[in-house]
XYZ file of C-alpha atoms in Angstrom:
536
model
C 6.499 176.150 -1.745
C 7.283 174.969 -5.443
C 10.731 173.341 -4.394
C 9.075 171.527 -1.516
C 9.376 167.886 -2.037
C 6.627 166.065 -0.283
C 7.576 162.493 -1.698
C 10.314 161.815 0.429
C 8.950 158.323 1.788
C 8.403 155.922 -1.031
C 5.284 154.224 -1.127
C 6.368 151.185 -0.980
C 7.725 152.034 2.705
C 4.528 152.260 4.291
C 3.612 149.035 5.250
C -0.291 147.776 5.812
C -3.737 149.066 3.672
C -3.928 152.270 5.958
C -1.385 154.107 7.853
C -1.637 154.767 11.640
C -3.237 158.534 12.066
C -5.012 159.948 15.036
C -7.980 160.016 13.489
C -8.197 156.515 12.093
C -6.836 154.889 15.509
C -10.155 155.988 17.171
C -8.448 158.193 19.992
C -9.333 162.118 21.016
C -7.500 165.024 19.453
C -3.667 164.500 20.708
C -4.191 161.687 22.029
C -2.854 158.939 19.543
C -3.671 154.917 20.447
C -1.102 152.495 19.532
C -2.353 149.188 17.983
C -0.941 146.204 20.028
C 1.871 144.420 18.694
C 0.603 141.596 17.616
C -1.578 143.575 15.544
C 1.309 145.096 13.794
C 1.065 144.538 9.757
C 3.327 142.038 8.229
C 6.405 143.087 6.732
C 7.340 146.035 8.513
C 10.562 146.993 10.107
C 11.332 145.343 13.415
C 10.772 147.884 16.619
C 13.123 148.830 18.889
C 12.904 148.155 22.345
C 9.331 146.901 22.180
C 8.106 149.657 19.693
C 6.437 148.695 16.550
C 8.801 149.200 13.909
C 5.937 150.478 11.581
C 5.457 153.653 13.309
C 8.472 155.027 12.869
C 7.493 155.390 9.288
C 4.114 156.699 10.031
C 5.181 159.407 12.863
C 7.586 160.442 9.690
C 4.969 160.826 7.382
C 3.028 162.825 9.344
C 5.746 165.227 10.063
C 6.174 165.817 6.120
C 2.416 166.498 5.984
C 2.471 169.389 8.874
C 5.213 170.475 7.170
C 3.764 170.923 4.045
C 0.310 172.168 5.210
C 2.590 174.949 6.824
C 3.935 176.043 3.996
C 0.693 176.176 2.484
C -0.206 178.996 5.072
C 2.815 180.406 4.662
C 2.745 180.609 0.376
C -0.806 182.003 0.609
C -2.685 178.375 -0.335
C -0.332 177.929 -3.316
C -0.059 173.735 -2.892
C 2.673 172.039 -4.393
C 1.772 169.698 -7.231
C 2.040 166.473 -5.324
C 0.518 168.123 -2.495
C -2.767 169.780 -4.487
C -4.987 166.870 -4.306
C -4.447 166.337 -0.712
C -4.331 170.325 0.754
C -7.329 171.922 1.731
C -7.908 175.447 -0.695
C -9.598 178.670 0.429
C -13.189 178.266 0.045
C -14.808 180.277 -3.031
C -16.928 182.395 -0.889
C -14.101 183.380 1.395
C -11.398 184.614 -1.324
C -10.952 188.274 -2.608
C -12.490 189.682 -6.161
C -8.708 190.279 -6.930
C -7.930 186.524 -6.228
C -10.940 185.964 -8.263
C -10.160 187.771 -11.044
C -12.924 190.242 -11.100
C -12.336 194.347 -11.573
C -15.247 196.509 -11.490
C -16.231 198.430 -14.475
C -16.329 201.655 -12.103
C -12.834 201.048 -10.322
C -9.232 202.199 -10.476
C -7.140 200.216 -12.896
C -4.182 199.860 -10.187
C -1.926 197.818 -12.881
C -0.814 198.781 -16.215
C -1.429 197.202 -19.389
C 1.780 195.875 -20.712
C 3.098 198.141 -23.651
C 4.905 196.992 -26.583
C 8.773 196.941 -27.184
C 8.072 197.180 -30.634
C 5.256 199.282 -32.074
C 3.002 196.938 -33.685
C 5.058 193.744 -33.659
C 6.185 192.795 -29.894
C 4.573 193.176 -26.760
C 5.483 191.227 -23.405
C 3.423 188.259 -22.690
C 2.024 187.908 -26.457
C 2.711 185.677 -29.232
C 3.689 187.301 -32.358
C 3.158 184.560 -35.585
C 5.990 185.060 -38.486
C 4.589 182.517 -41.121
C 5.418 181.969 -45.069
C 7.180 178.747 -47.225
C 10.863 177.696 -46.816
C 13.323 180.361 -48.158
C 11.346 182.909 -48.080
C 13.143 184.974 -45.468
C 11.554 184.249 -42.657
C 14.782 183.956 -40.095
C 16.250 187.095 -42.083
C 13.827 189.425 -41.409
C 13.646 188.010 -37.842
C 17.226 188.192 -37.248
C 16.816 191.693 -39.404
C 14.354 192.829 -36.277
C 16.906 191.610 -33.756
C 19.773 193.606 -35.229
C 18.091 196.479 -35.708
C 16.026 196.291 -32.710
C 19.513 195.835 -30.535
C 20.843 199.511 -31.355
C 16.974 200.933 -30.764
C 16.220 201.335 -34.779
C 12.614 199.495 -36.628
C 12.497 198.019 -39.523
C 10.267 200.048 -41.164
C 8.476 203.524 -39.560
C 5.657 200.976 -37.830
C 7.567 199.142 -35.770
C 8.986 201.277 -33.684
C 11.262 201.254 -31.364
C 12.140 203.892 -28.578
C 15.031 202.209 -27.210
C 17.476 199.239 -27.213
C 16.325 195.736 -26.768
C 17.575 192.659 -26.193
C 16.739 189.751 -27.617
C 16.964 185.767 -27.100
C 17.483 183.624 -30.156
C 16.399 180.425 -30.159
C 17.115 178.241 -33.424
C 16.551 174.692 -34.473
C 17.762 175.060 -37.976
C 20.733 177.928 -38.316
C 24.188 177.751 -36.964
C 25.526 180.424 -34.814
C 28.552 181.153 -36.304
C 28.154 180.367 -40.234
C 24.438 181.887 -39.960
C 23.680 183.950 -37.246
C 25.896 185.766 -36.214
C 26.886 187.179 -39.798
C 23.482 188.095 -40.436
C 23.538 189.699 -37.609
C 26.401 191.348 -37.984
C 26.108 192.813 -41.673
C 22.520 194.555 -40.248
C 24.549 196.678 -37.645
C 23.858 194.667 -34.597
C 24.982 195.375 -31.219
C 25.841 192.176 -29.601
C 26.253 193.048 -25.886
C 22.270 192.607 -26.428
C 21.811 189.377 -28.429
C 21.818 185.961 -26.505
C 22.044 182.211 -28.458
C 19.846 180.047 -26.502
C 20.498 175.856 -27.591
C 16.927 174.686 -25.783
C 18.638 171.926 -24.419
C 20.730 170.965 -21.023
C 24.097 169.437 -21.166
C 25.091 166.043 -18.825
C 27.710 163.464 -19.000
C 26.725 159.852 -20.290
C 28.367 157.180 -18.026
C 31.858 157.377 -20.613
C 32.117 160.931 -19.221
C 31.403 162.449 -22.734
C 28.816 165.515 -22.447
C 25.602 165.180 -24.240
C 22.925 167.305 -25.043
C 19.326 166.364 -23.918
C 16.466 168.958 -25.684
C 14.036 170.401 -23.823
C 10.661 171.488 -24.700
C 8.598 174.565 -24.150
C 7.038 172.611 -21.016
C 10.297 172.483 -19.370
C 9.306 175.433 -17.443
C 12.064 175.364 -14.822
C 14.952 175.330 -18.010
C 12.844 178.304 -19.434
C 12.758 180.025 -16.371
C 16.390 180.040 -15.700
C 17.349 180.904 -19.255
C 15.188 184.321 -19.108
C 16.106 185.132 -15.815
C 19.823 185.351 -16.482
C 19.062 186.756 -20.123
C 16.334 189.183 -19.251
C 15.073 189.190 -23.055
C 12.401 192.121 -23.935
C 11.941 189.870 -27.198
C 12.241 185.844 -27.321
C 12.434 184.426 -31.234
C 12.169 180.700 -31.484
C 12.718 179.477 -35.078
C 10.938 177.324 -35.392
C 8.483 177.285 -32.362
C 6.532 174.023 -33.678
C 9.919 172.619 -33.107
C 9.672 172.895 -29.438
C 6.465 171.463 -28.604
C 6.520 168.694 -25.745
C 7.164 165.370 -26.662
C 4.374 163.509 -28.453
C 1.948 166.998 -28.735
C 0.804 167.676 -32.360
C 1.076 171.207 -33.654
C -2.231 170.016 -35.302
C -4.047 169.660 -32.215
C -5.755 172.563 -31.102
C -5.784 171.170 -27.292
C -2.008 170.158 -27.020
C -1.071 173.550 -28.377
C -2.956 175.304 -26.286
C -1.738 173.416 -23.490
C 2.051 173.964 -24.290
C 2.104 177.572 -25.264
C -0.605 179.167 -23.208
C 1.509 178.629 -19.874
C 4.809 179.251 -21.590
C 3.131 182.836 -22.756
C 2.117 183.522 -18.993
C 5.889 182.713 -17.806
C 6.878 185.090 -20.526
C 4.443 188.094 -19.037
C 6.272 187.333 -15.878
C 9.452 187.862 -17.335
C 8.545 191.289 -19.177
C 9.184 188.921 -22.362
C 7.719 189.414 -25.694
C 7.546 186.163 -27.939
C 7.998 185.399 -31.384
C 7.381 182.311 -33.364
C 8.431 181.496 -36.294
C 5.791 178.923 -38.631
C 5.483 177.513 -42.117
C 2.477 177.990 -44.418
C 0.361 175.231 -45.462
C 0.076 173.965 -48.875
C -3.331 174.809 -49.524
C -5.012 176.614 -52.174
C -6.723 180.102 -52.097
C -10.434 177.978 -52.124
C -9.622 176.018 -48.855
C -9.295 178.885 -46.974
C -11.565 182.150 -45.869
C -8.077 184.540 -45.030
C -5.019 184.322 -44.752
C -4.433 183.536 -41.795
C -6.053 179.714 -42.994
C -2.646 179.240 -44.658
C -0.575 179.007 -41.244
C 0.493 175.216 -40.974
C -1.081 173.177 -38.062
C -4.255 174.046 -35.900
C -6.450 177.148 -36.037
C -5.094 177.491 -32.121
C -1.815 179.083 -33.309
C -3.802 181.981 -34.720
C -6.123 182.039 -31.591
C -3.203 181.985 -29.566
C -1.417 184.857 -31.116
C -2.278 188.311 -31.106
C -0.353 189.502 -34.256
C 0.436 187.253 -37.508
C 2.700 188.357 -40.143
C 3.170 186.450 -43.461
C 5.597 186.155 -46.061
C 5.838 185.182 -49.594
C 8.036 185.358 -52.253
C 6.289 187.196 -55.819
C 6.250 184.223 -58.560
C 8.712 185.367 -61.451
C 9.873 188.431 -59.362
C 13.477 186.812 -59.176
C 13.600 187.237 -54.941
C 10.965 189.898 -54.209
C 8.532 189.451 -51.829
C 6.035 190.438 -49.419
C 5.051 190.738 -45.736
C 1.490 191.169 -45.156
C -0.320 191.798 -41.846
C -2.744 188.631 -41.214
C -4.101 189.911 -38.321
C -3.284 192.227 -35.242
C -5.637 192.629 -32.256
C -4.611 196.212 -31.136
C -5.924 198.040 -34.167
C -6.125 198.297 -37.515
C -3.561 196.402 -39.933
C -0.744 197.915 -40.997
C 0.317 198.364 -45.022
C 1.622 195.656 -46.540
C 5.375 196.252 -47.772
C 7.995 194.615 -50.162
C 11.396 192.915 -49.560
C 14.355 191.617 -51.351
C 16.297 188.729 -50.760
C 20.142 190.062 -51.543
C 23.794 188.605 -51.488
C 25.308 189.232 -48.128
C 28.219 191.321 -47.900
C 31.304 189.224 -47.046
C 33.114 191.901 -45.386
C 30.737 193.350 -43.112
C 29.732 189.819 -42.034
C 32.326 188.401 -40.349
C 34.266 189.135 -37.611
C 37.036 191.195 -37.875
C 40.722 188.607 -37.138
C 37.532 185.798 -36.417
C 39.102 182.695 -37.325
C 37.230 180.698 -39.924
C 37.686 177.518 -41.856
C 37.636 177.596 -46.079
C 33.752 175.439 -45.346
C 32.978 178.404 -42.574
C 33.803 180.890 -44.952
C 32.355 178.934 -47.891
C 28.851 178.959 -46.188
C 28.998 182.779 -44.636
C 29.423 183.480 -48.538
C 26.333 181.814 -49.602
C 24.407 183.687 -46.879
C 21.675 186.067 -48.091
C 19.946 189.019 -45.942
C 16.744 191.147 -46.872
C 16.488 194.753 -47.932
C 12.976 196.215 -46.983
C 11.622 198.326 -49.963
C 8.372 200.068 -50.007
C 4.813 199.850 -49.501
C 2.688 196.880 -51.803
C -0.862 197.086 -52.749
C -2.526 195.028 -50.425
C -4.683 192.991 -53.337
C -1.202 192.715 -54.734
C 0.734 191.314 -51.852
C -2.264 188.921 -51.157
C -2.256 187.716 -54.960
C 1.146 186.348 -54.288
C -0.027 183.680 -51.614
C -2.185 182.543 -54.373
C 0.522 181.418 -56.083
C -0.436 183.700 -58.988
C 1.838 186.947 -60.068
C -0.814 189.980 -59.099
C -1.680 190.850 -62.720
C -4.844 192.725 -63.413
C -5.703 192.350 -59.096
C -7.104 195.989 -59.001
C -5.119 197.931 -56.739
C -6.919 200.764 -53.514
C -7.524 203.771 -54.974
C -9.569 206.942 -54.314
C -12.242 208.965 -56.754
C -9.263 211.296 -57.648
C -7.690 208.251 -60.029
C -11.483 207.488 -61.378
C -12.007 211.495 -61.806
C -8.495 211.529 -63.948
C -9.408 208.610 -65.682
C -12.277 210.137 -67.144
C -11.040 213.879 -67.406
C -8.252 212.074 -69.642
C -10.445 209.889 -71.918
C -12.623 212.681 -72.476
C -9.920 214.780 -73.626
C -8.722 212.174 -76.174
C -9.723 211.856 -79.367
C -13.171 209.844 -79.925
C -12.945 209.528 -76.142
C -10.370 206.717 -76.686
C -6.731 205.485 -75.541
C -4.673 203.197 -76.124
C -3.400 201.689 -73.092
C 0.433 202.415 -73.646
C -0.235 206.051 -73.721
C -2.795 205.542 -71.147
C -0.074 203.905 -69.023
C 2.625 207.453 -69.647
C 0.251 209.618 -68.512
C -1.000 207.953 -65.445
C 2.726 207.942 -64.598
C 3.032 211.307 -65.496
C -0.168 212.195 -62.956
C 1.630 209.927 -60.139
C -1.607 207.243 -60.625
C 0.678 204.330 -60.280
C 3.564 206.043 -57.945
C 7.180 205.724 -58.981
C 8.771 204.179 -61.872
C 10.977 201.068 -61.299
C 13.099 201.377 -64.783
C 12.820 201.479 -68.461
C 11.438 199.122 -71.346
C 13.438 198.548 -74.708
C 11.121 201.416 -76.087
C 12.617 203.933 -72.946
C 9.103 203.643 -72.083
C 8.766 204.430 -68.198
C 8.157 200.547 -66.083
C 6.014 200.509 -63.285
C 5.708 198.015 -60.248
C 2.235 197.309 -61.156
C -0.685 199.317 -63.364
C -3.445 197.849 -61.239
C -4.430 201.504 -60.325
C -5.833 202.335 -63.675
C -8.196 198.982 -63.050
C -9.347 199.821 -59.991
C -9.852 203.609 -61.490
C -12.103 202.435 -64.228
C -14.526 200.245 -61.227
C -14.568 203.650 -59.745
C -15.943 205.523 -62.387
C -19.746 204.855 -62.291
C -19.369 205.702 -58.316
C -18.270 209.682 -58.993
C -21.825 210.911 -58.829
C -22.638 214.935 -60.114
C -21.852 215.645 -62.938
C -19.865 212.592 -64.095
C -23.133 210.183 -62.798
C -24.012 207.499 -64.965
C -20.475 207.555 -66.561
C -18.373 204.134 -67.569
C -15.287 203.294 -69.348
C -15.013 200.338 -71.254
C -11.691 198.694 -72.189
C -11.448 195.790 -74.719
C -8.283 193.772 -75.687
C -6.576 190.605 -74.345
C -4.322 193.297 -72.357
C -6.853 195.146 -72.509
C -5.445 197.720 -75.382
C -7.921 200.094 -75.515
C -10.084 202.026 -73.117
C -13.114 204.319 -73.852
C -15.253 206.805 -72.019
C -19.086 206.618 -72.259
C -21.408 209.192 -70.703
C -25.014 208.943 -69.805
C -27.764 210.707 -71.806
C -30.754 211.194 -69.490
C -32.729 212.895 -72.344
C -31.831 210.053 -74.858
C -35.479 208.521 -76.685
C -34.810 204.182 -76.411
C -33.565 203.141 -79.752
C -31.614 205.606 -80.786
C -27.582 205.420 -81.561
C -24.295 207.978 -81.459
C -23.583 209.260 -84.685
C -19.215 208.764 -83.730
C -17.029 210.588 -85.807
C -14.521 207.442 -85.560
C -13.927 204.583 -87.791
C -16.877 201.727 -88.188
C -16.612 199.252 -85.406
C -15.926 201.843 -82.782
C -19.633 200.963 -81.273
C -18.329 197.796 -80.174
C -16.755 199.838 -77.306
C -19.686 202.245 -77.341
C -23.124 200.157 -76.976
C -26.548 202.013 -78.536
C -28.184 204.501 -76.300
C -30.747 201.341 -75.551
C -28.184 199.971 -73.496
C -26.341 202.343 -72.209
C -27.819 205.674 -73.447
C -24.101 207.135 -74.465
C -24.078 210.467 -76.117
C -21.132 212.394 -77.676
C -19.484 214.586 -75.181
C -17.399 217.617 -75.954
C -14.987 219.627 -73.611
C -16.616 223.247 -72.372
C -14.705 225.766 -73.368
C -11.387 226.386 -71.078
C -13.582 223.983 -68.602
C -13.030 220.413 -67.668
C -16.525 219.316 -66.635
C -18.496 217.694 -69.585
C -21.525 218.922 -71.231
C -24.289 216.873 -73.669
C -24.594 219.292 -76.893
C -27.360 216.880 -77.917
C -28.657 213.789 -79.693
C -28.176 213.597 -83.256
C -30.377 210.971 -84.937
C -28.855 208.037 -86.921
């Protein structure tokens, strides 16, 4: 019923205020009266052998309408779009709960919720958001899912993948052959399962020469014809604000909804995950409650999707970055992890005897792809959309840093560290994970130290033994941290008597405000004991 065309007759060849019907001649069911001629409206065709020309047109225009209304019956009350207004429907009270949309709490679940193609990232019928800035790898790592996803591989262990996929690229801004394809190719991919989609139809202009005419995501009937013949588990458009009809604003929470809300249904139809590719805003970490406030355009991109993935690149890191999950509606988030931008490798990215020009090969040389690396604090990798480097962000820790933290500083002299010793052995006890080089000194580097911060917030929450504790650190790095214990027998007033130089107390307060008390080691025993107060 969708390719019937009801508008055969134009209107214009339908002559008087109101066409001849049985019902508004006046006669019985069947039984049709014809107006006399001289009652025949001006302007219309001349009759043949004394019968009015006009109702030739209006016999024909009834035959269209029993037409249509019989394909109605026969498409199950599914009315063309010229025909809706005009077509009876099913009355409400008449149609099934299924045709209603209602399922009973109690019943069978007879269909299957779709299930992802990719763990985590891609799942038929749902809009998956990849936002960040320009150049921040955005198209690599999508073209990096592609490839991989192509020969059944993830990117990383969360999106998984249990079998080859296929995938339908859609780009507004990359060449196919000096972009594309030799990203594509140096990540592995297998190209009997990657199609290039242009979005747009070719004709020829009245000179003969084709031209290209875009379409839109509204252009349903184009989009319905390109998935059918590429049968796509995965659909990346890059950019998708690109493709909005003509005259809609990606800033309008009603015309986005409009465009992408039906083109997401066709998708479901078509077994068809979809990905969109967005820019970030240029607002600042006040003007927004999450994240996911930084996407460019209206809040109804985020509504609309079900997963959103950003990206950033770390100020000063010299092309790392980070992905972060924004949000995901089918459980929790996953960890945030790092990335590289790196040169491409020449040789693996072009086509072996492809034929290039020197500007071809030229531009495949200044191509760049991503290497994933591992896991980033997630205060870390948010601190980067802040456009701040994460220094001092404290990173997720559990009590066993904050219980090392103070089982060092308590074996240290006067309680006391400095932090670059601090810093050795916390690498030494795996606190801040694996090293990522050496300074001048041959002093161990480290990603980030934002463990030992988070550590010393932790302290005062270990409870038993260690209740009441805190460490204090003081310095513009800070450069020195100190351990002070609670001393619940401790008279107000009263001070440590520290075997340390004078000024030390400026880390350790008097027992008035914090009640400290010297603390020795037990013998061949870690857990602290209070030998006593000594007066001052």
């Amino acid at each position: 019923m969708s390719d019937l065309n009801i508008g055969d007759v134009a209107e214009d060849e339908i002559c008087g205020e109101s066409p001849a019907t049985p019902a508004n001649f006046g006669g019985g069911e069947g039984d049709a009266i014809i107006p006399l001629a001289e009652d025949e409206p001006a302007g219309c065709p001349p009759g043949v052998a004394g019968r009015p020309g006009w109702l030739d047109v209006v016999e024909k225009k009834q035959a269209i309408e029993a037409k249509a209304e019989e394909a109605v019956a026969k498409a199950g009350d599914k009315p063309t779009p010229k025909a809706g207004k005009k077509l009876a429907q099913k009355p409400l009270k008449e149609r099934t709960d299924s045709e209603l949309g209602l399922k009973w709490g109690d019943g069978e679940d007879d269909d299957s919720e779709a299930e992802p193609v990719i763990d985590r990232f891609a799942t038929p019928g749902q809009l998956t958001l990849l936002a960040g800035d320009g150049g921040c790898g955005k198209t690599q790592f999508a073209l990096m899912i592609a490839a991989l996803g192509s020969v059944g591989r993830g990117v990383t262990d969360e999106f998984r993948v249990d079998r080859p996929l296929r995938f339908l690229l859609v780009s507004g801004e990359d060449q196919v052959k000096t972009s594309l394809r030799p990203r594509l190719r140096a990540c592995g991919s297998d190209f009997s399962r990657i199609v290039f989609a242009s979005a747009s139809i070719t004709n020829l202009n009245d000179q003969g020469d084709p031209v290209e005419i875009p379409v839109s995501l509204a252009t349903t009937d184009y989009w319905n014809e390109i998935l059918t013949r590429s049968r796509p588990d995965v659909l990346i458009i890059d950019p998708i604000t690109h493709y909005l009809p003509g005259g809609a604003s990606s800033n309008d929470a009603d015309e986005v909804t409009q465009a992408i809300a039906p083109f997401l249904a066709m998708a479901k139809r078509h077994g068809t995950a979809v990905v969109g590719i967005v820019h970030l805003a240029k607002a600042k970490a006040k003007d927004r409650r999450s994240l996911a406030g930084l996407v460019r355009g209206s809040t109804a991109w985020v509504a609309l999707a079900r997963r959103l993935f950003l990206m950033t690149l770390t100020p000063g890191s010299d092309g790392h970055g980070v992905v972060v999950h924004g949000k995901c509606n089918d459980g929790p988030r996953i960890a945030s992890f790092g990335y590289c931008i790196a040169s491409i490798v020449v040789e693996a990215a072009v086509s072996p005897g492809g034929r290039y020009t020197p500007a071809e090969m030229r531009a495949i040389e200044r191509l760049s792809i991503l290497n994933i690396e591992g896991v980033v604090d997630r205060d870390d990798a948010e601190g980067a959309f802040d456009g701040t480097r994460p220094k001092g962000r404290p990173a997720a820790v559990g009590p066993e840093a904050a219980l090392w933290l103070v089982t060092y500083l308590l074996a240290q002299r006067k309680r006391r560290s400095i932090l670059s010793k601090l810093v050795d052995a916390a690498g030494i006890a795996g606190i801040l994970g694996s090293a990522v080089g050496e300074d001048e000194d041959g002093r161990a580097k480290y990603s980030s130290i934002n463990a030992l911060y988070r550590a010393r917030d932790l302290v005062p929450k270990l409870g038993g033994d260690w209740a009441g504790a805190s460490v204090f650190s003081e310095g513009s790095k800070p450069t020195r941290w100190t351990l002070a214990l609670p001393a619940p027998l401790a008279t107000p007033g009263q001070s440590l008597q520290e075997e340390e130089a004078p000024g030390i107390n400026a880390a350790c307060p008097t027992l008035d405000e914090s009640q400290s008390v010297i603390v020795e080691m037990a013998a061949g025993s870690n857990e602290p004991h209070a030998p006593g107060l000594v007066e001052s």
